[in-house]
């Protein structure tokens, strides 16, 4: 939700900022802008649209400054237009800043500032903050950094900001609360960004700014960090593990397709050092010290949003079946406002690709205040959720750039499966034979997915038949029901086709009224305990002339006779079917979106990381 970048050093800032913004464009693409300091002058360029629109707009203008900031916006306050685009500048033109987050008390502050003579151009909360800093600076005669610090003590809400001023041309001031900010440490140069992706090609040494910290970066005196109450803290420099190639499309037309194809590798990386079927063990180092606590938990509460919430629903089946611990799955956004009952012996697991989702973070903080043990299942290394939880495990999917989550989801499932297996083993609620079978099934996943991806051409042909459907229904039972939800979400978000996911047996309680010869119904009908029941549900669809696209186990003949199309997945235990059945649904959404000429990697109105409520 908005990407911010900054640079101070000896190189030209503009190309660094633009490249950084392109890397962060997944966070928002309503408008883009940069501000550069050159010879004591401030140049601000901003434009509605994508980073490319900004570069075309800037084209022949001077862009030689070696200090600058940039922003790519996902609109919250005010329309996505040129005026509301960041950077926002103070009335006297002496301060400009970029912001990710929401200033919640902007309205009260704005009214007071207007009374004091400030004139606003935009509808944004951000412009209020820059005027507030200006007001404080003017009245107190304080430095830019001190004025920022005083202003931040007056605002409520979330912010990551980067501020520059032609009056202090050799400095960048940055601060954060509840929105991420990373500082890259180069040789006499510094990079700032919402995540490490714009930084990795210049330096691997980074400092993750903590909440309510202010960084003062001086071209000559380096980096100093202070708390918002003005106590100096030592920067903690970490080394990034990310590789630059992970951020490129690598010959694929879209990041989403690349990320779908990366799943065998990503799942393999998730297993590394954690699961060995031959030796018969599974162990998650990140939660090792908390295993006893999880095994003794009164219940597990899983909180998440979107696709990560679907992973939580699958985990409910995993934990209840294998570890016999009651599980509750919660939308983070609902949980945090429901006054839920949380006990000290509850274990709360947050699932998040980005590790920055505002609702998930807020729900976690609430659970922490009530004494629960917090665990995180996160993809982005060093992200806020990974730092506020007591313990956790990274999914190791690698950077996911496409806004639609793919490999992050399947690796979440893999990690949750490993967790349920290890806790089940510890509690003695899983038989040795079943434990071994499931380890074997898990270890076979990467090669089974490789096999499944070979059906991509056929899946594209099937997708072409349904690309113009206005609606679609997705059905599944048991642990495949959340995969029906995920399939429907994927289709909605990237191809803009209205789709609903339902437990197959629930269809007859309402959605069946929608079925006619124009309704594609995607159903997971693989071998397992619900197979015959699902076949009956399929018959009900067919009896109403619905178009049936069924995901079946290899060699299935029964469903093949009824369905319009079948997509086979390799024969497997039901335990891993949710992971395998996800892949054809990802490919169907992808192909349909491409055929409908939708922007696959950056679907309208969405952002990869939702850091506002
Ligand atoms: O980063 P998170 O996993 O916390 O994000 C949660 C959702 O915003 C995310 O899964 C969203 O639903 C994706 N666009 C799904 O593809």
Coordinates of C-alpha atoms and ligand atoms in Angstrom, one line a residue:
X1 CA 0.0 0.0 0.0
X2 CA 2.1 2.8 -1.4
X3 CA 5.8 2.3 -2.0
X4 CA 8.4 4.9 -0.9
X5 CA 12.1 5.3 -1.8
X6 CA 14.9 7.6 -1.1
X7 CA 18.5 8.1 -2.0
X8 CA 21.4 10.2 -0.7
X9 CA 25.0 9.7 -2.0
X10 CA 27.3 10.6 -4.9
X11 CA 25.2 9.1 -7.8
X12 CA 22.4 10.7 -9.6
X13 CA 19.3 9.9 -7.5
X14 CA 16.7 10.0 -10.3
X15 CA 17.5 6.6 -12.1
X16 CA 17.8 4.9 -8.7
X17 CA 14.5 6.3 -7.5
X18 CA 12.7 5.3 -10.7
X19 CA 14.1 1.8 -10.7
X20 CA 13.2 1.5 -7.0
X21 CA 9.6 2.7 -7.7
X22 CA 9.2 0.1 -10.5
X23 CA 10.2 -2.6 -8.0
X24 CA 7.7 -1.3 -5.5
X25 CA 4.9 -0.7 -8.0
X26 CA 3.2 -3.9 -6.8
X27 CA 2.4 -1.8 -3.6
X28 CA 0.2 0.7 -5.5
X29 CA 0.0 2.1 -9.0
X30 CA -2.5 5.0 -8.9
X31 CA 0.2 7.7 -9.3
X32 CA 3.9 8.1 -8.9
X33 CA 6.2 11.0 -8.1
X34 CA 9.8 12.0 -7.2
X35 CA 11.4 15.1 -5.6
X36 CA 15.1 15.9 -6.2
X37 CA 17.4 18.4 -4.6
X38 CA 19.8 20.0 -7.0
X39 CA 22.0 23.1 -6.4
X40 CA 19.8 24.1 -3.4
X41 CA 16.7 23.8 -5.5
X42 CA 13.8 21.4 -5.0
X43 CA 12.3 19.8 -8.2
X44 CA 9.1 17.8 -7.8
X45 CA 7.5 15.7 -10.5
X46 CA 4.4 13.7 -10.0
X47 CA 1.8 12.1 -12.2
X48 CA -1.3 10.1 -12.1
X49 CA -0.8 6.5 -13.4
X50 CA 2.2 4.2 -13.4
X51 CA 5.9 4.8 -13.0
X52 CA 6.2 4.7 -16.8
X53 CA 3.8 7.6 -17.1
X54 CA 6.0 9.5 -14.6
X55 CA 9.2 8.9 -16.6
X56 CA 7.5 10.0 -19.8
X57 CA 6.3 13.2 -18.0
X58 CA 9.8 13.9 -16.6
X59 CA 11.6 13.1 -19.9
X60 CA 13.4 16.4 -20.7
X61 CA 13.6 18.0 -17.3
X62 CA 16.7 18.4 -15.3
X63 CA 17.3 15.3 -13.0
X64 CA 20.8 15.6 -11.8
X65 CA 20.3 15.8 -8.0
X66 CA 22.1 13.3 -5.8
X67 CA 19.4 13.5 -3.1
X68 CA 15.8 12.5 -3.7
X69 CA 12.7 10.7 -2.7
X70 CA 10.0 8.9 -4.6
X71 CA 6.5 7.4 -4.1
X72 CA 4.1 5.1 -5.9
X73 CA 0.5 5.5 -4.5
X74 CA -2.4 3.3 -3.6
X75 CA -5.1 5.9 -3.0
X76 CA -6.7 6.2 0.4
X77 CA -7.5 9.9 1.0
X78 CA -8.5 11.6 -2.3
X79 CA -8.8 10.5 -5.9
X80 CA -5.8 9.1 -7.8
X81 CA -4.9 12.3 -9.6
X82 CA -1.8 14.5 -10.2
X83 CA -2.6 16.8 -7.3
X84 CA -3.0 14.0 -4.7
X85 CA 0.1 12.2 -5.9
X86 CA 3.1 12.3 -3.6
X87 CA 5.6 14.0 -2.8
X88 CA 3.7 16.6 -1.0
X89 CA 5.3 20.0 -0.3
X90 CA 4.9 22.6 2.5
X91 CA 3.3 25.9 1.7
X92 CA 6.6 27.7 1.6
X93 CA 8.2 25.0 -0.6
X94 CA 10.9 24.3 2.0
X95 CA 9.9 20.8 2.9
X96 CA 8.7 17.8 0.8
X97 CA 7.9 14.3 1.9
X98 CA 6.6 10.9 0.8
X99 CA 4.3 8.9 3.0
X100 CA 3.0 5.3 3.3
X101 CA 0.2 4.9 5.8
X102 CA -2.7 7.0 7.2
X103 CA -2.7 10.0 9.4
X104 CA -5.9 9.3 11.3
X105 CA -6.3 12.7 13.0
X106 CA -5.5 14.6 9.8
X107 CA -8.9 16.4 9.8
X108 CA -8.5 18.0 13.2
X109 CA -4.9 19.0 12.4
X110 CA -5.9 20.4 9.0
X111 CA -8.6 22.6 10.6
X112 CA -6.1 24.0 13.1
X113 CA -3.5 24.6 10.4
X114 CA -6.1 26.3 8.2
X115 CA -6.9 28.7 11.1
X116 CA -3.2 29.5 11.2
X117 CA -3.2 30.4 7.5
X118 CA -2.1 27.2 5.8
X119 CA -3.6 26.6 2.4
X120 CA -3.9 23.1 1.1
X121 CA -3.9 21.9 -2.5
X122 CA -4.7 18.2 -2.2
X123 CA -7.3 16.0 -0.4
X124 CA -4.6 13.9 1.2
X125 CA -3.8 13.3 4.9
X126 CA -0.1 13.5 3.9
X127 CA -0.2 17.1 2.9
X128 CA -1.4 17.9 6.4
X129 CA 1.7 16.3 7.9
X130 CA 4.1 18.3 5.8
X131 CA 2.3 21.5 6.7
X132 CA 2.4 20.5 10.4
X133 CA 6.2 20.1 10.1
X134 CA 6.5 23.4 8.4
X135 CA 4.4 25.1 11.1
X136 CA 6.5 23.6 13.9
X137 CA 9.8 24.5 12.1
X138 CA 8.7 28.0 11.5
X139 CA 7.5 28.7 15.0
X140 CA 10.3 26.9 16.9
X141 CA 13.2 27.5 14.6
X142 CA 14.1 23.8 15.2
X143 CA 16.0 21.7 12.7
X144 CA 14.1 19.7 10.1
X145 CA 14.7 16.5 12.1
X146 CA 13.5 18.0 15.3
X147 CA 10.5 19.5 13.6
X148 CA 9.6 16.0 12.2
X149 CA 10.0 14.5 15.6
X150 CA 7.7 17.0 17.3
X151 CA 5.2 16.7 14.5
X152 CA 5.1 12.9 14.8
X153 CA 4.3 13.2 18.4
X154 CA 1.1 15.0 17.4
X155 CA -0.1 12.5 14.8
X156 CA -2.1 9.3 15.2
X157 CA -2.1 6.5 12.8
X158 CA 0.5 4.8 10.6
X159 CA 3.4 6.2 8.7
X160 CA 6.6 5.6 7.0
X161 CA 7.9 8.9 5.7
X162 CA 11.0 10.2 4.0
X163 CA 11.5 14.0 4.1
X164 CA 13.9 16.4 2.4
X165 CA 14.5 20.1 2.4
X166 CA 16.5 22.5 0.2
X167 CA 17.4 24.3 3.4
X168 CA 19.3 21.2 4.6
X169 CA 20.3 19.8 1.3
X170 CA 22.7 17.1 2.6
X171 CA 20.2 15.3 4.8
X172 CA 17.3 12.8 4.5
X173 CA 15.0 12.4 7.5
X174 CA 12.9 9.2 7.7
X175 CA 10.6 7.7 10.3
X176 CA 8.1 4.9 10.7
X177 CA 5.3 3.6 12.7
X178 CA 3.2 0.5 11.6
X179 CA 4.4 0.9 8.0
X180 CA 7.7 -0.6 6.9
X181 CA 10.9 1.2 6.1
X182 CA 14.4 -0.3 5.3
X183 CA 17.6 1.7 5.0
X184 CA 20.3 0.3 2.7
X185 CA 23.9 1.1 3.8
X186 CA 26.2 1.6 0.8
X187 CA 29.7 3.2 0.7
X188 CA 29.0 6.9 1.6
X189 CA 25.5 6.4 0.2
X190 CA 22.1 5.4 1.7
X191 CA 19.0 3.9 0.1
X192 CA 15.6 4.0 1.7
X193 CA 12.6 1.9 0.6
X194 CA 9.4 0.2 1.8
X195 CA 11.0 -3.1 1.4
X196 CA 14.4 -4.4 0.4
X197 CA 13.7 -5.1 -3.3
X198 CA 14.9 -1.6 -4.5
X199 CA 18.0 -1.9 -2.4
X200 CA 19.3 -5.4 -3.1
X201 CA 21.2 -4.5 -6.3
X202 CA 23.3 -1.8 -4.5
X203 CA 23.9 -3.3 -1.1
X204 CA 23.0 -6.3 1.1
X205 CA 23.5 -4.4 4.4
X206 CA 20.3 -3.0 5.7
X207 CA 18.8 -1.5 8.8
X208 CA 15.1 -2.2 9.4
X209 CA 13.7 0.9 11.2
X210 CA 11.6 0.1 14.2
X211 CA 8.3 1.7 15.1
X212 CA 8.5 5.2 16.3
X213 CA 12.1 5.6 15.3
X214 CA 13.5 8.5 13.3
X215 CA 16.6 8.2 11.1
X216 CA 18.7 11.2 10.3
X217 CA 21.0 10.5 7.3
X218 CA 23.7 13.1 6.7
X219 CA 25.8 12.9 3.6
X220 CA 28.9 13.7 5.7
X221 CA 28.1 12.2 9.1
X222 CA 26.2 9.0 8.2
X223 CA 23.2 7.4 9.8
X224 CA 21.9 8.1 13.3
X225 CA 18.7 6.8 14.7
X226 CA 16.6 8.3 17.5
X227 CA 13.4 7.2 19.2
X228 CA 10.4 9.6 18.9
X229 CA 11.1 10.6 22.5
X230 CA 14.6 11.6 21.4
X231 CA 16.8 8.8 22.7
X232 CA 19.6 7.7 20.4
X233 CA 19.7 4.0 19.5
X234 CA 22.4 2.0 17.7
X235 CA 21.5 0.9 14.2
X236 CA 21.3 -2.9 13.9
X237 CA 22.8 -3.8 10.5
X238 CA 21.6 -7.1 8.9
X239 CA 22.6 -8.9 5.8
X240 CA 19.9 -9.6 3.1
X241 CA 19.6 -13.1 1.8
X242 CA 17.6 -12.2 -1.3
X243 CA 19.1 -12.6 -4.8
X244 CA 18.6 -10.0 -7.5
X245 CA 17.4 -12.6 -10.1
X246 CA 14.4 -13.4 -7.8
X247 CA 13.1 -9.9 -8.7
X248 CA 13.2 -10.3 -12.5
X249 CA 10.7 -12.0 -14.8
X250 CA 13.3 -14.4 -16.0
X251 CA 11.8 -14.8 -19.5
X252 CA 8.2 -15.2 -18.4
X253 CA 5.5 -12.9 -19.7
X254 CA 4.3 -12.1 -16.2
X255 CA 5.5 -12.4 -12.6
X256 CA 2.4 -14.4 -11.8
X257 CA 3.3 -17.1 -14.3
X258 CA 6.9 -17.2 -13.2
X259 CA 5.7 -17.5 -9.6
X260 CA 3.3 -20.3 -10.5
X261 CA 6.1 -22.2 -12.2
X262 CA 8.5 -21.5 -9.3
X263 CA 6.3 -23.6 -6.9
X264 CA 8.3 -26.8 -7.1
X265 CA 11.4 -24.9 -6.1
X266 CA 9.7 -22.8 -3.5
X267 CA 8.2 -25.8 -1.8
X268 CA 11.5 -27.6 -1.9
X269 CA 13.1 -24.5 -0.2
X270 CA 10.4 -24.6 2.4
X271 CA 11.3 -28.2 3.2
X272 CA 15.1 -27.6 3.4
X273 CA 16.5 -28.7 6.7
X274 CA 12.9 -29.1 8.1
X275 CA 11.6 -32.4 6.6
X276 CA 13.3 -35.7 5.8
X277 CA 11.0 -38.5 4.8
X278 CA 13.8 -41.1 4.5
X279 CA 14.9 -40.4 8.0
X280 CA 11.3 -40.0 9.2
X281 CA 11.4 -36.5 10.8
X282 CA 9.9 -33.1 10.5
X283 CA 11.1 -30.2 12.6
X284 CA 10.6 -26.4 12.4
X285 CA 13.6 -24.7 13.9
X286 CA 11.8 -21.4 14.2
X287 CA 9.2 -22.7 16.6
X288 CA 11.3 -25.4 18.4
X289 CA 11.4 -23.6 21.7
X290 CA 7.6 -23.2 21.6
X291 CA 6.6 -26.7 20.6
X292 CA 5.7 -27.7 24.2
X293 CA 3.5 -24.7 24.5
X294 CA 1.8 -25.4 21.2
X295 CA 1.3 -29.0 22.1
X296 CA -0.3 -28.0 25.4
X297 CA -2.4 -25.2 23.9
X298 CA -6.0 -24.9 24.9
X299 CA -6.7 -23.9 21.3
X300 CA -5.0 -22.4 18.3
X301 CA -6.4 -19.2 16.8
X302 CA -5.3 -18.4 13.3
X303 CA -5.6 -14.9 12.0
X304 CA -5.0 -13.7 8.5
X305 CA -6.6 -11.9 5.5
X306 CA -7.3 -12.8 1.9
X307 CA -5.4 -15.7 0.5
X308 CA -3.6 -16.2 3.8
X309 CA -7.0 -16.7 5.4
X310 CA -7.7 -19.5 3.0
X311 CA -4.4 -21.1 4.1
X312 CA -5.6 -20.8 7.7
X313 CA -8.8 -22.7 6.8
X314 CA -6.8 -25.6 5.4
X315 CA -4.7 -25.5 8.5
X316 CA -7.8 -26.0 10.6
X317 CA -8.2 -29.4 9.0
X318 CA -4.6 -30.2 9.4
X319 CA -4.3 -29.3 13.1
X320 CA -7.6 -30.8 14.2
X321 CA -7.1 -34.0 12.3
X322 CA -3.4 -34.6 13.1
X323 CA -2.8 -32.8 16.4
X324 CA -6.3 -32.9 17.8
X325 CA -6.1 -29.3 19.0
X326 CA -9.2 -27.1 18.5
X327 CA -8.6 -24.4 15.9
X328 CA -10.5 -21.2 15.3
X329 CA -9.8 -19.3 12.0
X330 CA -10.5 -15.6 12.1
X331 CA -10.4 -12.7 9.6
X332 CA -7.9 -10.4 11.3
X333 CA -10.1 -7.4 10.4
X334 CA -13.1 -8.9 12.3
X335 CA -11.2 -10.4 15.2
X336 CA -9.6 -7.2 16.2
X337 CA -12.9 -5.4 16.7
X338 CA -14.9 -8.2 18.2
X339 CA -13.7 -8.2 21.8
X340 CA -12.8 -11.9 21.4
X341 CA -12.0 -14.1 24.4
X342 CA -8.2 -14.8 24.4
X343 CA -6.6 -16.9 27.1
X344 CA -3.0 -17.2 28.2
X345 CA -2.9 -20.8 27.0
X346 CA -4.1 -19.9 23.5
X347 CA -1.6 -19.9 20.7
X348 CA -2.3 -17.3 18.1
X349 CA -0.8 -17.9 14.6
X350 CA -0.7 -15.1 12.1
X351 CA -0.3 -16.0 8.5
X352 CA 0.9 -13.3 6.1
X353 CA 2.9 -13.3 2.9
X354 CA 4.0 -9.7 3.3
X355 CA 4.2 -9.7 7.1
X356 CA 2.9 -6.1 7.0
X357 CA -0.8 -6.5 6.6
X358 CA -2.3 -3.8 9.0
X359 CA -5.3 -5.8 10.1
X360 CA -3.2 -8.9 10.9
X361 CA -0.7 -6.8 12.8
X362 CA -3.3 -5.0 14.8
X363 CA -5.0 -8.3 15.7
X364 CA -1.7 -9.7 16.8
X365 CA -1.0 -6.8 19.0
X366 CA -4.4 -7.2 20.6
X367 CA -3.7 -10.9 21.3
X368 CA -0.3 -10.0 22.7
X369 CA -1.9 -7.6 25.2
X370 CA -4.1 -10.4 26.4
X371 CA -1.2 -12.7 27.0
X372 CA -1.4 -15.3 24.2
X373 CA 1.7 -16.8 22.6
X374 CA 2.1 -15.4 19.1
X375 CA 3.6 -17.3 16.2
X376 CA 4.1 -16.0 12.6
X377 CA 4.0 -17.8 9.3
X378 CA 5.5 -15.2 7.1
X379 CA 7.2 -15.0 3.7
X380 CA 9.0 -11.6 3.8
X381 CA 12.1 -11.9 5.9
X382 CA 12.5 -9.2 8.5
X383 CA 8.9 -8.0 8.0
X384 CA 7.0 -6.5 11.0
X385 CA 5.0 -9.6 11.8
X386 CA 8.1 -11.7 11.9
X387 CA 9.5 -9.3 14.4
X388 CA 6.5 -8.8 16.7
X389 CA 5.7 -12.5 17.1
X390 CA 7.3 -14.6 19.8
X391 CA 8.5 -17.1 17.3
X392 CA 7.6 -18.4 13.8
X393 CA 8.8 -19.8 10.5
X394 CA 9.5 -18.3 7.2
X395 CA 7.8 -19.9 4.2
X396 CA 10.9 -19.3 2.0
X397 CA 8.8 -18.8 -1.1
X398 CA 11.2 -16.0 -2.2
X399 CA 9.9 -12.6 -3.3
X400 CA 6.4 -12.7 -4.7
X401 CA 5.9 -9.7 -7.0
X402 CA 2.6 -10.5 -8.7
X403 CA -0.3 -9.0 -6.7
X404 CA -2.2 -12.3 -6.8
X405 CA -0.7 -14.7 -4.3
X406 CA 0.4 -18.0 -5.7
X407 CA 3.7 -19.6 -4.4
X408 CA 3.2 -17.8 -1.1
X409 CA -0.1 -19.6 -0.6
X410 CA 1.2 -23.1 -1.4
X411 CA 4.3 -22.7 0.7
X412 CA 2.0 -21.5 3.6
X413 CA 0.1 -24.7 3.2
X414 CA 3.3 -26.7 3.2
X415 CA 4.6 -25.0 6.3
X416 CA 1.3 -25.4 8.2
X417 CA 1.2 -29.1 7.2
X418 CA 4.7 -29.5 8.6
X419 CA 3.7 -27.7 11.8
X420 CA 0.6 -29.9 12.3
X421 CA 2.7 -33.1 11.6
X422 CA 5.4 -32.1 14.1
X423 CA 2.9 -31.2 16.8
X424 CA 0.8 -34.3 16.1
X425 CA 3.9 -36.4 16.5
X426 CA 4.7 -34.7 19.8
X427 CA 1.2 -35.2 21.1
X428 CA 1.1 -38.8 20.0
X429 CA -2.1 -38.1 18.1
X430 CA -0.8 -39.4 14.8
X431 CA 0.0 -43.1 14.1
X432 CA 3.6 -43.8 13.1
X433 CA 2.5 -45.3 9.8
X434 CA 0.3 -42.4 8.8
X435 CA 3.1 -40.0 9.9
X436 CA 5.5 -41.7 7.6
X437 CA 3.0 -41.8 4.7
X438 CA 2.3 -38.1 5.0
X439 CA 6.1 -37.3 5.1
X440 CA 6.5 -39.2 1.9
X441 CA 3.5 -37.5 0.3
X442 CA 5.0 -34.1 1.3
X443 CA 8.4 -34.8 -0.1
X444 CA 6.9 -35.9 -3.4
X445 CA 5.1 -32.6 -3.8
X446 CA 7.7 -30.7 -5.9
X447 CA 8.0 -33.5 -8.5
X448 CA 4.2 -33.9 -8.6
X449 CA 3.8 -30.2 -9.2
X450 CA 6.4 -30.4 -12.0
X451 CA 4.2 -33.1 -13.5
X452 CA 1.0 -31.1 -13.1
X453 CA 2.5 -28.1 -14.8
X454 CA 2.9 -30.2 -17.9
X455 CA -0.9 -29.9 -18.3
X456 CA -0.6 -26.2 -18.7
X457 CA -1.3 -26.2 -22.5
X458 CA -4.5 -28.2 -21.9
X459 CA -5.5 -26.0 -19.0
X460 CA -5.1 -22.9 -21.3
X461 CA -7.4 -24.6 -23.9
X462 CA -10.0 -25.2 -21.3
X463 CA -9.7 -21.7 -19.9
X464 CA -10.3 -20.2 -23.4
X465 CA -13.7 -21.8 -23.5
X466 CA -14.8 -19.9 -20.3
X467 CA -13.0 -16.6 -20.7
X468 CA -16.2 -14.7 -21.4
X469 CA -18.3 -16.2 -18.6
X470 CA -19.7 -13.4 -16.4
X471 CA -19.9 -15.7 -13.3
X472 CA -18.3 -18.8 -12.0
X473 CA -18.8 -21.2 -9.1
X474 CA -16.0 -23.1 -7.3
X475 CA -16.8 -26.1 -5.2
X476 CA -14.8 -28.4 -2.9
X477 CA -15.3 -30.4 0.3
X478 CA -13.3 -31.0 3.4
X479 CA -9.8 -29.4 3.1
X480 CA -10.5 -28.7 -0.6
X481 CA -13.3 -26.3 0.3
X482 CA -10.8 -23.5 1.1
X483 CA -9.2 -24.2 -2.3
X484 CA -12.5 -23.5 -3.9
X485 CA -12.6 -20.2 -2.1
X486 CA -9.0 -19.5 -3.2
X487 CA -9.8 -20.5 -6.8
X488 CA -12.7 -18.0 -6.9
X489 CA -10.7 -15.2 -5.3
X490 CA -7.9 -15.7 -7.9
X491 CA -10.4 -15.5 -10.8
X492 CA -12.1 -12.4 -9.3
X493 CA -9.0 -10.4 -8.6
X494 CA -7.2 -10.8 -11.8
X495 CA -9.8 -11.4 -14.5
X496 CA -12.7 -9.4 -12.9
X497 CA -15.1 -12.3 -13.4
X498 CA -17.5 -12.6 -10.5
X499 CA -16.8 -16.0 -8.8
X500 CA -18.0 -17.7 -5.6
X501 CA -16.5 -20.5 -3.7
X502 CA -18.7 -22.9 -1.8
X503 CA -18.5 -26.2 0.1
X504 CA -19.9 -28.6 -2.6
X505 CA -22.8 -29.8 -0.3
X506 CA -23.9 -26.2 0.5
X507 CA -24.6 -25.6 -3.2
X508 CA -28.1 -27.0 -2.8
X509 CA -28.9 -24.5 -0.1
X510 CA -28.9 -21.6 -2.4
X511 CA -26.3 -21.2 -5.1
X512 CA -27.8 -24.0 -7.2
X513 CA -30.4 -21.4 -8.2
X514 CA -27.6 -19.7 -10.3
X515 CA -26.8 -22.8 -12.3
X516 CA -27.8 -22.9 -16.0
X517 CA -26.0 -23.7 -19.2
X518 CA -23.9 -20.6 -19.0
X519 CA -22.5 -21.2 -15.5
X520 CA -19.0 -22.8 -15.4
X521 CA -18.6 -24.8 -12.2
X522 CA -15.1 -25.7 -11.2
X523 CA -15.1 -28.6 -8.7
X524 CA -12.4 -30.5 -6.9
X525 CA -13.4 -34.2 -7.1
X526 CA -10.3 -36.2 -6.2
X527 CA -10.3 -39.6 -4.6
X528 CA -10.8 -39.6 -0.8
X529 CA -13.4 -39.9 1.8
X530 CA -15.8 -37.3 0.3
X531 CA -15.4 -38.5 -3.3
X532 CA -18.8 -40.2 -3.7
X533 CA -20.6 -37.2 -2.1
X534 CA -18.9 -34.8 -4.5
X535 CA -19.9 -37.0 -7.4
X536 CA -23.5 -36.6 -6.2
X537 CA -23.0 -32.8 -6.1
X538 CA -21.6 -33.0 -9.6
X539 CA -24.7 -34.8 -10.8
X540 CA -26.8 -32.1 -9.3
X541 CA -24.9 -29.5 -11.3
X542 CA -25.1 -31.5 -14.5
X543 CA -28.9 -32.0 -14.0
X544 CA -29.2 -28.2 -14.2
X545 CA -27.0 -28.1 -17.4
X546 CA -24.1 -26.3 -15.6
X547 CA -20.7 -26.6 -17.3
X548 CA -18.4 -28.8 -15.2
X549 CA -14.7 -28.5 -15.0
X550 CA -13.5 -31.1 -12.6
X551 CA -10.1 -31.6 -10.9
X552 CA -9.8 -35.3 -10.5
X553 CA -7.2 -37.9 -9.5
X554 CA -5.2 -39.5 -12.3
X555 CA -7.1 -42.3 -14.0
X556 CA -10.5 -41.3 -12.8
X557 CA -13.3 -42.6 -15.0
X558 CA -16.5 -41.8 -13.1
X559 CA -16.3 -38.0 -13.1
X560 CA -14.8 -38.0 -16.6
X561 CA -18.1 -39.4 -17.9
X562 CA -20.1 -36.6 -16.3
X563 CA -17.9 -33.5 -16.5
X564 CA -17.3 -31.3 -19.6
X565 CA -13.6 -31.2 -18.9
X566 CA -11.4 -33.0 -16.4
X567 CA -7.9 -31.8 -15.2
X568 CA -6.0 -34.7 -13.6
X569 CA -3.7 -34.3 -10.7
X570 CA -1.2 -37.0 -9.7
X571 CA -2.6 -39.6 -7.3
X572 CA -2.0 -38.5 -3.7
X573 CA -3.2 -38.7 -0.2
X574 CA -6.0 -36.3 0.6
X575 CA -3.7 -34.5 2.9
X576 CA -1.7 -32.9 0.1
X577 CA -4.6 -32.5 -2.4
X578 CA -5.3 -28.9 -1.4
X579 CA -1.7 -28.0 -2.4
X580 CA -1.9 -29.8 -5.7
X581 CA -5.5 -28.7 -6.6
X582 CA -4.5 -25.1 -6.2
X583 CA -2.2 -25.2 -9.2
X584 CA -4.8 -25.7 -12.0
X585 CA -7.0 -23.0 -10.4
X586 CA -4.0 -20.6 -10.5
X587 CA -3.4 -21.4 -14.2
X588 CA -7.0 -21.1 -15.1
X589 CA -7.2 -17.6 -13.6
X590 CA -3.9 -16.6 -15.2
X591 CA -4.9 -17.7 -18.7
X592 CA -8.4 -16.2 -18.5
X593 CA -6.9 -12.9 -17.3
X594 CA -4.4 -12.8 -20.1
X595 CA -7.1 -13.6 -22.7
X596 CA -9.3 -10.8 -21.3
X597 CA -6.3 -8.5 -21.6
X598 CA -6.3 -7.7 -17.9
X599 CA -3.2 -6.5 -16.1
X600 CA -2.3 -9.8 -14.5
X601 CA 0.5 -8.6 -12.2
X602 CA -1.2 -5.4 -11.1
X603 CA -4.9 -5.8 -11.1
X604 CA -7.1 -2.8 -10.8
X605 CA -7.7 -1.3 -7.3
X606 CA -5.5 -3.8 -5.6
X607 CA -2.1 -3.6 -3.9
X608 CA 0.2 -6.4 -2.8
X609 CA 0.7 -5.3 0.7
X610 CA -2.3 -3.8 2.5
X611 CA -0.8 -1.6 5.3
X612 CA -4.0 0.4 6.0
X613 CA -7.1 -0.8 7.7
Ligands
LIG1 O1 0.5 -10.2 2.9 P1 -0.7 -11.0 3.3 O2 -0.6 -12.4 3.1 O3 -1.0 -10.6 4.8 O4 -1.9 -10.4 2.5 C1 -3.2 -10.8 2.7 C2 -4.1 -10.4 1.5 O5 -4.1 -9.1 1.3 C3 -3.6 -11.2 0.2 O6 -3.6 -12.5 0.4 C4 -4.6 -10.8 -0.9 O7 -5.8 -11.4 -0.7 C5 -4.0 -11.3 -2.3 N1 -4.2 -10.3 -3.3 C6 -4.5 -12.6 -2.8 O8 -4.0 -13.0 -4.0

